[in-house]
Short mmCIF file of C-alpha atoms in Angstrom, two decimals:
data_model
loop_
_atom_site.label_atom_id
_atom_site.label_comp_id
_atom_site.label_asym_id
_atom_site.label_seq_id
_atom_site.Cartn_x
_atom_site.Cartn_y
_atom_site.Cartn_z
CA UNK P 285 -25.16 22.78 29.31
CA UNK P 286 -22.86 21.39 32.01
CA UNK P 287 -23.91 17.86 31.19
CA UNK P 288 -23.29 18.54 27.55
CA UNK P 289 -19.78 19.81 28.24
CA UNK P 290 -19.00 16.85 30.46
CA UNK P 291 -20.19 14.39 27.84
CA UNK P 292 -18.16 16.20 25.21
CA UNK P 293 -15.02 15.64 27.29
CA UNK P 294 -15.89 11.99 27.89
CA UNK P 295 -16.77 11.45 24.25
CA UNK P 296 -13.52 12.84 22.91
CA UNK P 297 -11.59 10.62 25.33
CA UNK P 298 -13.42 7.50 24.28
CA UNK P 299 -13.26 8.55 20.64
CA UNK P 300 -9.47 8.85 20.80
CA UNK P 301 -9.24 5.21 21.82
CA UNK P 302 -11.60 4.12 19.04
CA UNK P 303 -9.64 6.18 16.53
CA UNK P 304 -6.38 4.47 17.41
CA UNK P 305 -7.92 1.04 16.91
CA UNK P 306 -9.77 2.10 13.76
CA UNK P 307 -6.49 2.99 12.02
CA UNK P 308 -5.46 -0.66 12.16
CA UNK P 309 -8.69 -1.75 10.48
CA UNK P 310 -8.51 0.89 7.82
CA UNK P 311 -4.84 0.43 6.94
CA UNK P 312 -5.15 -3.32 6.58
CA UNK P 313 -8.30 -2.95 4.52
CA UNK P 314 -6.61 -0.31 2.40
CA UNK P 315 -3.69 -2.52 1.50
CA UNK P 316 -5.07 -6.06 1.24
CA UNK P 317 -8.81 -5.44 1.14
CA UNK P 318 -9.72 -7.60 4.12
CA UNK P 319 -11.34 -6.81 7.44
CA UNK P 320 -8.99 -8.04 10.14
CA UNK P 321 -11.56 -9.30 12.61
CA UNK P 322 -8.81 -10.30 15.04
CA UNK P 323 -7.76 -6.67 15.43
CA UNK P 324 -10.05 -6.06 18.41
CA UNK P 325 -8.49 -9.00 20.20
CA UNK P 326 -5.04 -7.64 19.47
CA UNK P 327 -6.18 -4.53 21.31
CA UNK P 328 -7.40 -6.70 24.22
CA UNK P 329 -4.12 -8.61 24.28
CA UNK P 330 -2.18 -5.40 24.76
CA UNK P 331 -4.25 -4.42 27.81
CA UNK P 332 -3.22 -7.69 29.48
CA UNK P 333 0.42 -7.40 28.47
CA UNK P 334 0.59 -3.84 29.75
CA UNK P 335 -1.21 -4.71 32.98
CA UNK P 336 1.02 -7.69 33.74
CA UNK P 337 4.18 -5.77 32.91
CA UNK P 338 3.10 -2.78 34.94
CA UNK P 339 2.37 -4.94 37.98
CA UNK P 340 5.65 -6.81 37.53
CA UNK P 341 7.58 -3.58 37.36
CA UNK P 342 5.97 -1.92 40.36
CA UNK P 343 5.25 -4.91 42.62
CA UNK P 344 8.04 -7.36 41.89
CA UNK P 345 10.91 -5.28 40.57
CA UNK P 346 10.01 -2.40 42.86
CA UNK P 347 10.26 0.41 40.35
CA UNK P 348 9.01 3.35 42.36
CA UNK P 349 8.21 5.78 39.59
CA UNK P 350 4.66 5.18 38.37
CA UNK P 351 5.20 7.28 35.27
CA UNK P 352 8.32 5.35 34.29
CA UNK P 353 6.60 2.01 34.83
CA UNK P 354 3.64 3.20 32.80
CA UNK P 355 5.81 4.28 29.88
CA UNK P 356 7.88 1.08 30.00
CA UNK P 357 4.76 -1.08 30.13
CA UNK P 358 3.26 0.82 27.21
CA UNK P 359 6.38 0.53 25.05
CA UNK P 360 6.73 -3.17 25.82
CA UNK P 361 3.04 -3.73 25.10
CA UNK P 362 3.48 -1.96 21.76
CA UNK P 363 6.44 -4.16 20.86
CA UNK P 364 4.84 -7.45 21.88
CA UNK P 365 1.44 -6.67 20.39
CA UNK P 366 3.07 -5.62 17.12
CA UNK P 367 4.94 -8.89 17.11
CA UNK P 368 1.69 -10.75 17.57
CA UNK P 369 0.05 -8.75 14.80
CA UNK P 370 3.01 -9.51 12.53
CA UNK P 371 2.82 -13.23 13.30
CA UNK P 372 -0.92 -13.21 12.71
CA UNK P 373 -0.46 -11.91 9.18
CA UNK P 374 2.44 -14.22 8.52
CA UNK P 375 0.70 -17.38 9.75
CA UNK P 376 -3.00 -16.83 9.24
CA UNK P 377 -3.39 -14.43 6.31
CA UNK P 378 -0.43 -14.41 3.93
CA UNK P 379 -0.97 -17.79 2.37
CA UNK P 380 -4.64 -17.03 1.87
CA UNK P 381 -4.08 -13.69 0.17
CA UNK P 382 -4.38 -15.16 -3.32
CA UNK P 383 -7.22 -17.46 -2.34
CA UNK P 384 -10.92 -16.58 -2.59
CA UNK P 385 -11.95 -13.39 -0.78
CA UNK P 386 -13.75 -15.06 2.08
CA UNK P 387 -10.82 -17.27 3.10
CA UNK P 388 -8.71 -14.69 4.99
CA UNK P 389 -11.90 -13.33 6.57
CA UNK P 390 -12.78 -16.72 7.99
CA UNK P 391 -9.20 -17.15 9.11
CA UNK P 392 -9.42 -13.77 10.88
CA UNK P 393 -12.56 -14.80 12.77
CA UNK P 394 -10.77 -17.99 13.78
CA UNK P 395 -7.74 -16.00 14.95
CA UNK P 396 -10.05 -13.74 16.96
CA UNK P 397 -11.69 -16.67 18.74
CA UNK P 398 -8.30 -18.27 19.31
CA UNK P 399 -6.78 -15.18 20.89
CA UNK P 400 -9.67 -14.33 23.18
CA UNK P 401 -9.79 -17.94 24.36
CA UNK P 402 -6.05 -18.09 24.84
CA UNK P 403 -6.22 -15.08 27.14
CA UNK P 404 -9.27 -16.59 28.83
CA UNK P 405 -7.35 -19.79 29.57
CA UNK P 406 -4.22 -18.00 30.72
CA UNK P 407 -5.86 -15.24 32.74
CA UNK P 408 -9.20 -16.68 33.80
CA UNK P 409 -12.73 -15.49 33.17
CA UNK P 410 -12.89 -12.73 35.78
CA UNK P 411 -12.41 -9.01 35.30
CA UNK P 412 -8.84 -8.03 35.99
CA UNK P 413 -8.55 -4.80 37.94
CA UNK P 414 -5.77 -2.36 37.22
CA UNK P 415 -4.22 -0.07 39.81
CA UNK P 416 -5.66 3.38 39.65
CA UNK P 417 -3.19 5.86 38.20
CA UNK P 418 -3.09 9.57 37.49
CA UNK P 419 -6.14 10.27 39.62
CA UNK P 420 -5.98 14.04 39.69
CA UNK P 421 -9.17 15.76 38.60
CA UNK P 422 -9.58 19.33 37.46
CA UNK P 423 -12.91 21.04 38.00
CA UNK P 424 -13.58 22.91 34.79
CA UNK P 425 -16.78 24.65 35.69
CA UNK P 426 -19.75 24.34 37.96
CA UNK P 427 -23.41 24.93 37.36
CA UNK P 428 -26.84 23.62 38.25
CA UNK P 429 -25.43 21.53 41.09
CA UNK P 430 -23.18 19.71 38.67
CA UNK P 431 -19.38 19.76 38.42
CA UNK P 432 -17.82 19.53 35.02
CA UNK P 433 -14.52 17.73 35.49
CA UNK P 434 -11.53 16.93 33.40
CA UNK P 435 -9.36 14.16 34.78
CA UNK P 436 -5.62 13.80 34.35
CA UNK P 437 -6.33 10.47 32.65
CA UNK P 438 -8.48 12.14 30.04
CA UNK P 439 -5.85 14.75 29.32
CA UNK P 440 -3.22 12.03 29.08
CA UNK P 441 -5.34 9.91 26.74
CA UNK P 442 -6.07 12.76 24.37
CA UNK P 443 -2.47 13.98 24.45
CA UNK P 444 -0.94 10.56 23.83
CA UNK P 445 -3.41 9.95 21.00
CA UNK P 446 -2.69 13.30 19.39
CA UNK P 447 1.06 12.82 19.65
CA UNK P 448 0.93 9.32 18.29
CA UNK P 449 -1.32 10.29 15.40
CA UNK P 450 1.03 13.12 14.49
CA UNK P 451 4.01 10.75 14.52
CA UNK P 452 2.04 8.20 12.56
CA UNK P 453 1.06 10.81 9.99
CA UNK P 454 4.69 11.80 9.45
CA UNK P 455 5.67 8.15 9.01
CA UNK P 456 2.99 7.51 6.42
CA UNK P 457 3.42 10.76 4.50
CA UNK P 458 7.13 11.42 4.67
CA UNK P 459 9.14 8.25 5.10
CA UNK P 460 10.07 5.73 2.38
CA UNK P 461 8.25 2.97 4.27
CA UNK P 462 5.08 5.05 4.50
CA UNK P 463 5.33 5.89 0.82
CA UNK P 464 5.75 2.22 -0.03
CA UNK P 465 2.72 1.50 2.14
CA UNK P 466 0.59 4.00 0.25
CA UNK P 467 1.89 2.78 -3.09
CA UNK P 468 0.98 -0.82 -2.26
CA UNK P 469 -2.47 0.28 -1.12
CA UNK P 470 -3.01 1.96 -4.50
CA UNK P 471 -1.48 -0.59 -6.87
CA UNK P 472 0.34 -3.57 -5.45
CA UNK P 473 1.54 -5.01 -8.75
CA UNK P 474 2.99 -1.70 -9.84
CA UNK P 475 4.73 -1.26 -6.50
CA UNK P 476 6.39 -4.64 -7.01
CA UNK P 477 7.51 -3.61 -10.51
CA UNK P 478 9.31 -0.69 -8.89
CA UNK P 479 11.23 -3.02 -6.60
CA UNK P 480 9.09 -2.60 -3.50
CA UNK P 481 8.86 -5.75 -1.39
CA UNK P 482 5.09 -6.03 -1.08
CA UNK P 483 5.13 -8.75 1.59
CA UNK P 484 7.41 -6.69 3.78
CA UNK P 485 5.22 -3.63 3.31
CA UNK P 486 2.13 -5.59 4.36
CA UNK P 487 4.00 -6.83 7.43
CA UNK P 488 4.88 -3.23 8.24
CA UNK P 489 1.18 -2.31 8.01
CA UNK P 490 0.26 -5.00 10.51
CA UNK P 491 3.07 -3.93 12.85
CA UNK P 492 1.97 -0.29 12.79
CA UNK P 493 -1.69 -1.25 13.26
CA UNK P 494 -0.73 -3.52 16.16
CA UNK P 495 1.34 -0.82 17.83
CA UNK P 496 -1.48 1.74 17.64
CA UNK P 497 -4.01 -0.80 18.94
CA UNK P 498 -1.59 -1.55 21.78
CA UNK P 499 -1.53 2.08 22.84
CA UNK P 500 -5.33 2.11 22.63
CA UNK P 501 -5.36 -0.94 24.91
CA UNK P 502 -3.11 0.69 27.47
CA UNK P 503 -5.21 3.86 27.46
CA UNK P 504 -8.38 1.80 27.70
CA UNK P 505 -7.35 0.00 30.86
CA UNK P 506 -6.03 3.23 32.31
CA UNK P 507 -9.45 4.78 31.72
CA UNK P 508 -11.76 1.95 32.73
CA UNK P 509 -9.58 0.20 35.30
CA UNK P 510 -10.76 -3.33 34.47
CA UNK P 511 -10.41 -5.70 31.57
CA UNK P 512 -11.33 -9.26 30.71
CA UNK P 513 -10.60 -11.60 27.85
CA UNK P 514 -13.88 -10.78 26.09
CA UNK P 515 -13.17 -7.05 25.96
CA UNK P 516 -11.67 -7.14 22.49
CA UNK P 517 -14.95 -7.69 20.76
CA UNK P 518 -17.17 -4.69 21.51
CA UNK P 519 -14.49 -1.98 21.28
CA UNK P 520 -13.21 -3.78 18.18
CA UNK P 521 -16.57 -3.68 16.45
CA UNK P 522 -17.04 -0.04 17.45
CA UNK P 523 -13.64 0.88 16.05
CA UNK P 524 -14.53 -1.03 12.90
CA UNK P 525 -17.74 1.02 12.75
CA UNK P 526 -15.59 4.13 13.10
CA UNK P 527 -13.45 3.02 10.17
CA UNK P 528 -16.53 2.36 8.04
CA UNK P 529 -18.12 5.66 9.03
CA UNK P 530 -14.96 7.56 8.16
CA UNK P 531 -14.64 5.67 4.88
CA UNK P 532 -12.71 2.44 5.09
CA UNK P 533 -9.23 2.84 3.67
CA UNK P 534 -9.03 6.50 4.69
CA UNK P 535 -6.66 7.35 7.54
CA UNK P 536 -8.15 10.74 8.46
CA UNK P 537 -11.53 9.03 8.15
CA UNK P 538 -10.57 6.50 10.82
CA UNK P 539 -9.64 9.25 13.28
CA UNK P 540 -12.71 11.39 12.59
CA UNK P 541 -14.92 8.31 12.61
CA UNK P 542 -13.44 7.26 15.94
CA UNK P 543 -14.14 10.63 17.50
CA UNK P 544 -17.68 10.65 16.12
CA UNK P 545 -18.46 7.16 17.41
CA UNK P 546 -17.04 8.10 20.82
CA UNK P 547 -19.16 11.23 20.95
CA UNK P 548 -22.32 9.59 19.67
CA UNK P 549 -21.99 6.76 22.15
CA UNK P 550 -21.46 9.08 25.12
CA UNK P 551 -24.27 11.43 24.17
CA UNK P 552 -26.59 8.53 23.52
CA UNK P 553 -25.77 7.12 26.94
CA UNK P 554 -26.32 10.51 28.60
CA UNK P 555 -29.47 11.65 26.88
CA UNK P 556 -31.22 8.53 25.63
CA UNK P 557 -30.32 5.32 27.36
CA UNK P 558 -27.09 4.10 28.84
CA UNK P 559 -28.33 0.51 28.72
CA UNK P 560 -28.62 0.73 24.97
CA UNK P 561 -25.47 2.66 24.23
CA UNK P 562 -24.01 -0.14 22.11
CA UNK P 563 -27.10 0.01 19.92
CA UNK P 564 -26.10 3.53 18.86
CA UNK P 565 -22.81 2.41 17.36
CA UNK P 566 -24.29 -0.57 15.60
CA UNK P 567 -27.18 1.43 14.19
CA UNK P 568 -24.62 3.78 12.72
CA UNK P 569 -22.76 0.84 11.20
CA UNK P 570 -25.93 -0.42 9.56
CA UNK P 571 -27.03 3.04 8.41
CA UNK P 572 -23.60 3.87 6.98
CA UNK P 573 -23.42 0.62 5.06
CA UNK P 574 -26.89 1.12 3.63
CA UNK P 575 -26.93 4.83 2.85
CA UNK P 576 -23.29 5.89 2.55
CA UNK P 577 -21.15 2.83 1.90
CA UNK P 578 -18.06 4.84 1.05
CA UNK P 579 -18.26 6.77 4.34
CA UNK P 580 -17.35 10.36 5.10
CA UNK P 581 -13.87 10.44 3.56
CA UNK P 582 -14.06 7.35 1.40
CA UNK P 583 -13.73 7.62 -2.29
CA UNK P 584 -16.05 5.97 -4.73
CA UNK P 585 -14.41 3.15 -6.63
CA UNK P 586 -14.07 5.06 -9.87
CA UNK P 587 -10.63 6.16 -10.83
CA UNK P 588 -9.34 7.94 -13.86
CA UNK P 589 -7.28 5.53 -15.96
CA UNK R 857 25.01 2.65 -33.99
CA UNK R 858 25.13 -0.66 -32.17
CA UNK R 859 27.54 -3.46 -32.39
CA UNK R 860 25.38 -6.50 -33.05
CA UNK R 861 27.86 -8.61 -31.18
CA UNK R 862 27.54 -6.66 -27.91
CA UNK R 863 26.62 -8.55 -24.78
CA UNK R 864 23.18 -10.09 -24.44
CA UNK R 865 21.46 -8.37 -21.51
CA UNK R 866 18.10 -10.10 -21.48
CA UNK R 867 17.46 -13.48 -22.96
CA UNK R 868 14.36 -15.65 -23.12
CA UNK R 869 14.41 -19.28 -24.16
CA UNK R 870 11.24 -21.28 -24.71
CA UNK R 871 9.22 -19.15 -22.32
CA UNK R 872 5.64 -20.28 -21.80
CA UNK R 873 3.08 -18.51 -19.66
CA UNK R 874 -0.55 -19.23 -18.98
CA UNK R 875 -3.65 -17.50 -17.71
CA UNK R 876 -5.47 -20.36 -16.07
CA UNK R 877 -5.30 -23.03 -18.74
CA UNK R 878 -5.03 -20.62 -21.63
CA UNK R 879 -1.55 -20.36 -23.08
CA UNK R 880 -0.60 -16.72 -23.55
CA UNK R 881 3.06 -17.33 -24.43
CA UNK R 882 3.79 -20.54 -26.31
CA UNK R 883 7.57 -20.74 -26.21
CA UNK R 884 9.17 -17.35 -26.77
CA UNK R 885 12.85 -16.98 -27.70
CA UNK R 886 14.22 -13.48 -27.64
CA UNK R 887 17.53 -11.66 -27.06
CA UNK R 888 18.11 -8.05 -26.16
CA UNK R 889 21.67 -6.78 -26.38
CA UNK R 890 23.24 -4.12 -24.28
CA UNK R 891 22.84 -0.64 -25.73
CA UNK R 892 20.23 -1.44 -28.34
CA UNK R 893 16.62 -0.48 -28.83
CA UNK R 894 14.55 -3.59 -29.34
CA UNK R 895 10.94 -3.46 -30.41
CA UNK R 896 8.20 -6.01 -30.16
CA UNK R 897 5.23 -5.49 -32.44
CA UNK R 898 2.07 -7.46 -32.89
CA UNK R 899 -1.66 -7.10 -32.93
CA UNK R 900 -3.95 -6.83 -29.95
CA UNK R 901 -3.99 -9.98 -27.85
CA UNK R 902 -0.79 -11.40 -29.34
CA UNK R 903 0.71 -11.64 -25.85
CA UNK R 904 3.02 -8.62 -25.90
CA UNK R 905 2.04 -7.21 -22.50
CA UNK R 906 1.98 -10.69 -21.01
CA UNK R 907 5.56 -11.10 -22.18
CA UNK R 908 6.56 -7.82 -20.51
CA UNK R 909 5.00 -8.89 -17.24
CA UNK R 910 6.30 -12.46 -17.45
CA UNK R 911 9.85 -11.09 -17.60
CA UNK R 912 9.04 -9.59 -14.18
CA UNK R 913 7.65 -12.89 -12.92
CA UNK R 914 3.98 -11.82 -12.84
CA UNK R 915 2.57 -14.11 -14.25
CA UNK R 916 5.40 -16.51 -13.75
CA UNK R 917 6.80 -18.41 -16.71
CA UNK R 918 5.65 -21.99 -16.41
CA UNK R 919 8.34 -23.26 -18.76
CA UNK R 920 11.52 -21.88 -20.22
CA UNK R 921 14.34 -19.73 -18.92
CA UNK R 922 14.60 -15.97 -18.55
CA UNK R 923 18.01 -14.56 -17.77
CA UNK R 924 19.23 -11.05 -17.20
CA UNK R 925 22.91 -10.21 -17.43
CA UNK R 926 23.74 -13.91 -17.31
CA UNK R 927 21.63 -14.52 -14.24
CA UNK R 928 18.61 -16.80 -14.17
CA UNK R 929 15.66 -14.68 -13.04
CA UNK R 930 12.89 -17.10 -14.03
CA UNK R 931 11.71 -17.79 -10.50
CA UNK R 932 12.79 -14.60 -8.72
CA UNK R 933 10.16 -12.49 -6.94
CA UNK R 934 9.06 -9.43 -8.91
CA UNK R 935 10.66 -6.87 -6.61
CA UNK R 936 13.99 -8.72 -6.68
CA UNK R 937 13.97 -8.67 -10.49
CA UNK R 938 13.38 -4.91 -10.44
CA UNK R 939 16.32 -4.52 -8.10
CA UNK R 940 18.66 -6.05 -10.69
CA UNK R 941 18.13 -2.98 -12.86
CA UNK R 942 15.04 -3.65 -14.94
CA UNK R 943 12.35 -1.02 -15.00
CA UNK R 944 9.01 -1.02 -16.70
CA UNK R 945 6.45 1.50 -17.75
CA UNK R 946 3.60 -0.97 -17.91
CA UNK R 947 0.43 -1.30 -19.94
CA UNK R 948 -2.15 1.24 -18.74
CA UNK R 949 0.67 3.37 -17.19
CA UNK R 950 -0.40 2.52 -13.63
CA UNK R 951 0.37 5.91 -12.13
CA UNK R 952 -0.37 6.05 -8.39
CA UNK R 953 -3.43 8.31 -8.64
CA UNK R 954 -3.50 9.56 -5.05
CA UNK R 955 0.13 10.56 -4.95
CA UNK R 956 1.60 13.71 -6.40
CA UNK R 957 3.81 13.63 -9.46
CA UNK R 958 6.79 14.19 -7.19
CA UNK R 959 5.79 11.32 -4.91
CA UNK R 960 5.35 9.06 -7.93
CA UNK R 961 8.92 9.87 -8.89
CA UNK R 962 10.08 9.31 -5.31
CA UNK R 963 8.48 5.90 -5.27
CA UNK R 964 10.14 5.22 -8.62
CA UNK R 965 13.46 5.79 -6.90
CA UNK R 966 12.50 3.60 -3.94
CA UNK R 967 15.33 1.15 -4.48
CA UNK R 968 17.82 3.61 -5.96
CA UNK R 969 20.75 5.08 -4.10
CA UNK R 970 19.36 8.16 -2.29
CA UNK R 971 22.52 10.07 -3.08
CA UNK R 972 21.58 10.10 -6.76
CA UNK R 973 17.97 11.12 -6.19
CA UNK R 974 18.43 14.80 -6.98
CA UNK R 975 20.45 14.06 -10.09
CA UNK R 976 17.88 11.52 -11.28
CA UNK R 977 15.11 14.01 -10.67
CA UNK R 978 16.91 16.73 -12.65
CA UNK R 979 17.45 14.25 -15.45
CA UNK R 980 13.80 13.29 -15.84
CA UNK R 981 12.67 16.91 -15.45
CA UNK R 982 15.09 17.83 -18.24
CA UNK R 983 13.57 15.18 -20.49
CA UNK R 984 9.97 16.01 -19.55
CA UNK R 985 9.86 19.65 -18.35
CA UNK R 986 6.08 19.33 -18.17
CA UNK R 987 6.43 17.07 -15.12
CA UNK R 988 8.35 19.73 -13.25
CA UNK R 989 5.47 22.17 -13.76
CA UNK R 990 3.04 19.54 -12.50
CA UNK R 991 5.16 18.17 -9.65
CA UNK R 992 2.65 19.06 -6.93
CA UNK R 993 -0.41 17.70 -8.73
CA UNK R 994 -1.88 14.34 -7.96
CA UNK R 995 -1.17 11.62 -10.50
CA UNK R 996 -4.86 11.02 -11.10
CA UNK R 997 -5.36 14.60 -12.28
CA UNK R 998 -2.86 14.40 -15.15
CA UNK R 999 -3.79 14.11 -18.80
CA UNK R 1000 -3.06 10.85 -20.63
CA UNK R 1001 0.09 12.23 -22.22
CA UNK R 1002 1.38 13.57 -18.92
CA UNK R 1003 0.67 10.24 -17.26
CA UNK R 1004 2.68 8.50 -19.96
CA UNK R 1005 5.58 10.87 -19.41
CA UNK R 1006 5.33 10.25 -15.69
CA UNK R 1007 5.28 6.47 -16.16
CA UNK R 1008 8.48 6.63 -18.23
CA UNK R 1009 10.09 9.12 -15.86
CA UNK R 1010 9.19 6.96 -12.88
CA UNK R 1011 10.81 3.96 -14.56
CA UNK R 1012 13.96 6.00 -15.13
CA UNK R 1013 14.30 7.09 -11.50
CA UNK R 1014 15.99 3.86 -10.44
CA UNK R 1015 18.61 4.34 -13.17
CA UNK R 1016 17.78 1.00 -14.78
CA UNK R 1017 20.04 -0.90 -17.16
CA UNK R 1018 17.04 -2.04 -19.17
CA UNK R 1019 14.04 0.20 -19.72
CA UNK R 1020 10.90 -1.65 -20.77
CA UNK R 1021 8.06 0.40 -22.25
CA UNK R 1022 4.66 -1.08 -22.93
CA UNK R 1023 2.84 0.93 -25.61
CA UNK R 1024 4.13 4.38 -24.73
CA UNK R 1025 2.17 5.85 -27.64
CA UNK R 1026 -1.23 4.43 -26.74
CA UNK R 1027 -4.01 6.98 -26.90
CA UNK R 1028 -1.71 9.97 -27.30
CA UNK R 1029 -1.77 12.85 -29.76
CA UNK R 1030 0.75 12.46 -32.61
CA UNK R 1031 2.78 15.39 -31.39
CA UNK R 1032 3.15 13.88 -27.92
CA UNK R 1033 4.04 10.50 -29.46
CA UNK R 1034 6.80 12.15 -31.46
CA UNK R 1035 8.10 13.86 -28.34
CA UNK R 1036 8.15 10.62 -26.35
CA UNK R 1037 9.91 8.64 -29.09
CA UNK R 1038 12.49 11.38 -29.45
CA UNK R 1039 13.12 11.22 -25.71
CA UNK R 1040 13.61 7.44 -25.90
CA UNK R 1041 15.99 7.70 -28.85
CA UNK R 1042 17.90 10.40 -27.05
CA UNK R 1043 18.33 8.34 -23.88
CA UNK R 1044 19.62 5.46 -25.94
CA UNK R 1045 22.01 7.59 -27.96
CA UNK R 1046 23.39 9.73 -25.18
CA UNK R 1047 23.46 7.32 -22.25
CA UNK R 1048 23.58 3.99 -24.02
CA UNK R 1049 20.40 2.93 -22.23
CA UNK R 1050 19.02 -0.40 -23.43
CA UNK R 1051 15.36 -0.10 -24.34
CA UNK R 1052 12.75 -2.77 -24.95
CA UNK R 1053 9.69 -1.32 -26.54
CA UNK R 1054 6.29 -2.92 -27.12
CA UNK R 1055 4.16 -1.15 -29.68
CA UNK R 1056 1.07 -1.35 -31.77
CA UNK R 1057 2.24 1.83 -33.40
CA UNK R 1058 4.58 -0.25 -35.56
CA UNK R 1059 5.86 2.47 -37.83
CA UNK R 1060 7.52 4.55 -35.12
CA UNK R 1061 8.78 1.51 -33.27
CA UNK R 1062 10.35 -0.13 -36.30
CA UNK R 1063 11.96 3.08 -37.45
CA UNK R 1064 13.58 3.44 -34.05
CA UNK R 1065 14.52 -0.16 -33.35
CA UNK R 1066 17.90 -1.74 -33.92
CA UNK R 1067 16.20 -5.09 -33.67
CA UNK R 1068 12.55 -5.92 -33.91
CA UNK R 1069 10.43 -8.93 -33.15
CA UNK R 1070 6.98 -9.71 -34.46
CA UNK R 1071 4.66 -11.61 -32.20
CA UNK R 1072 1.62 -13.55 -33.36
CA UNK R 1073 -0.52 -15.58 -31.03
CA UNK R 1074 2.05 -16.05 -28.29
CA UNK R 1075 4.96 -16.83 -30.61
CA UNK R 1076 7.74 -14.79 -32.19
CA UNK R 1077 7.28 -15.29 -35.91
CA UNK R 1078 9.81 -12.88 -37.35
CA UNK R 1079 12.80 -10.90 -36.23
CA UNK R 1080 15.43 -8.65 -37.74
CA UNK R 1081 16.68 -5.08 -37.88
CA UNK R 1082 13.78 -2.66 -37.56
CA UNK R 1083 14.33 -1.01 -40.95
CA UNK R 1084 14.40 -4.37 -42.74
CA UNK R 1085 11.08 -5.31 -41.19
CA UNK R 1086 9.69 -1.94 -42.09
CA UNK R 1087 10.50 -2.65 -45.73
CA UNK R 1088 8.83 -6.06 -45.81
CA UNK R 1089 5.54 -6.11 -47.72
CA UNK R 1090 3.86 -8.58 -45.35
CA UNK R 1091 4.72 -6.38 -42.34
CA UNK R 1092 3.44 -3.31 -44.14
CA UNK R 1093 0.24 -5.12 -44.96
CA UNK R 1094 -0.33 -6.55 -41.51
CA UNK R 1095 0.81 -3.78 -39.18
CA UNK R 1096 1.12 -0.59 -41.17
CA UNK R 1097 -2.11 -0.64 -43.11
CA UNK R 1098 -2.95 2.96 -43.80
CA UNK R 1099 0.11 3.66 -41.72
CA UNK R 1100 1.67 7.02 -41.28
#
């Protein structure tokens, strides 16, 4: 029971991170119908940006407040990663949008390889350690010689995720930009007829997706403490799995899918095999695609005309 | 009701458009004057809907000139054309199915001045009270007639200078058709709104139109006051066979 509780806590933490990344996949798919394979690397990029900025702030500029440095690094990582995501769409995808369906996909794979190699060249092949922050641990309960703990990091990760998702939800549901985003996802030509600048709306989608992935990156390095240039791939594919499981194109689906993948992965590692924990996520991807292609919250492609 | 010498709002000269290599419009000339109701009739596949979309640059005219209010809009992006004050209720209505009726109207007002939103909303609810009752329902759950009302209302939310309607009567019960045509006539009479109407339902359209155009195979073959066309035997034979 104690192990179960502990894994539940760990799973929700990990799932929050996957959920944040998954939103980027699902939004982009929802609006232009492509899988942005470079999204995982955007997430990886933000971990490096945040790490470098955090170290610069605390070590070089001598900012003494860890919390302040953390927030500054996160905000700057969000801004720079969004910019990258924006540029990616502008340079690598926009011109291919009216081409054959595979073209932007291939371009995305190219962009993914480019970005992970760029970081590899700039930062080297080794794992980069991050300073350990927010180390406080709360003992939740004790039983069977086993402490169930909840760390400050975990609380922070879940809180930041919840807050960000709430803000994101308000933006998409209640603001004119969010409305334009949803309109374009449903019928791009009609949105244009109503005067909505479709290109700008797509850019906005990439910016939002990039910002959320950036926060996921910051939380990821806070949680795991190390990162290297190859770390975009596996979390990226898992978040993509989360988006597919939740029903690609569905925003609540991405969040629920993220949590589920996080939980499944942690429980698999705890009860079955930690060596094969990645297999769990990929089996789910395969099973979802075969048996339930529209996912948990996806809608079948039929619409009343 | 209209002065035939009023200003030309929309003009097309020699407009050609293609789907791939197939010519859909083969050199269309057409004028719509401020304050009038213009109708375009023609059989299925004549190119009527293509013409409506070509005016909005989607597909883009490959030859010819389209101008609105004296301004060349031939190569403008679609959203920029809409921002000049053209609005369209397109073929197939294209309601956003996963948005509520209210959100559909909000998105219709996306480029309008937010200060006039409430007034615009009251105006379309006054024309189509049914939409007010349904404001919280999702667009996909509406009946065909309600969707048509919503498509017209959505087009009105930006307070356009030219309202373009593609087959507003398609698939609707006669009573609803009557209601929609009355609403259009009323908007034109009371607010001087310029309307460009595409119809297969030629009888209603011609009766309403100050000026009408007949399109055959991507070309305008005939034009004149709606009532004159309505009286012509060849029009009656071709478009009003068994007509009401």
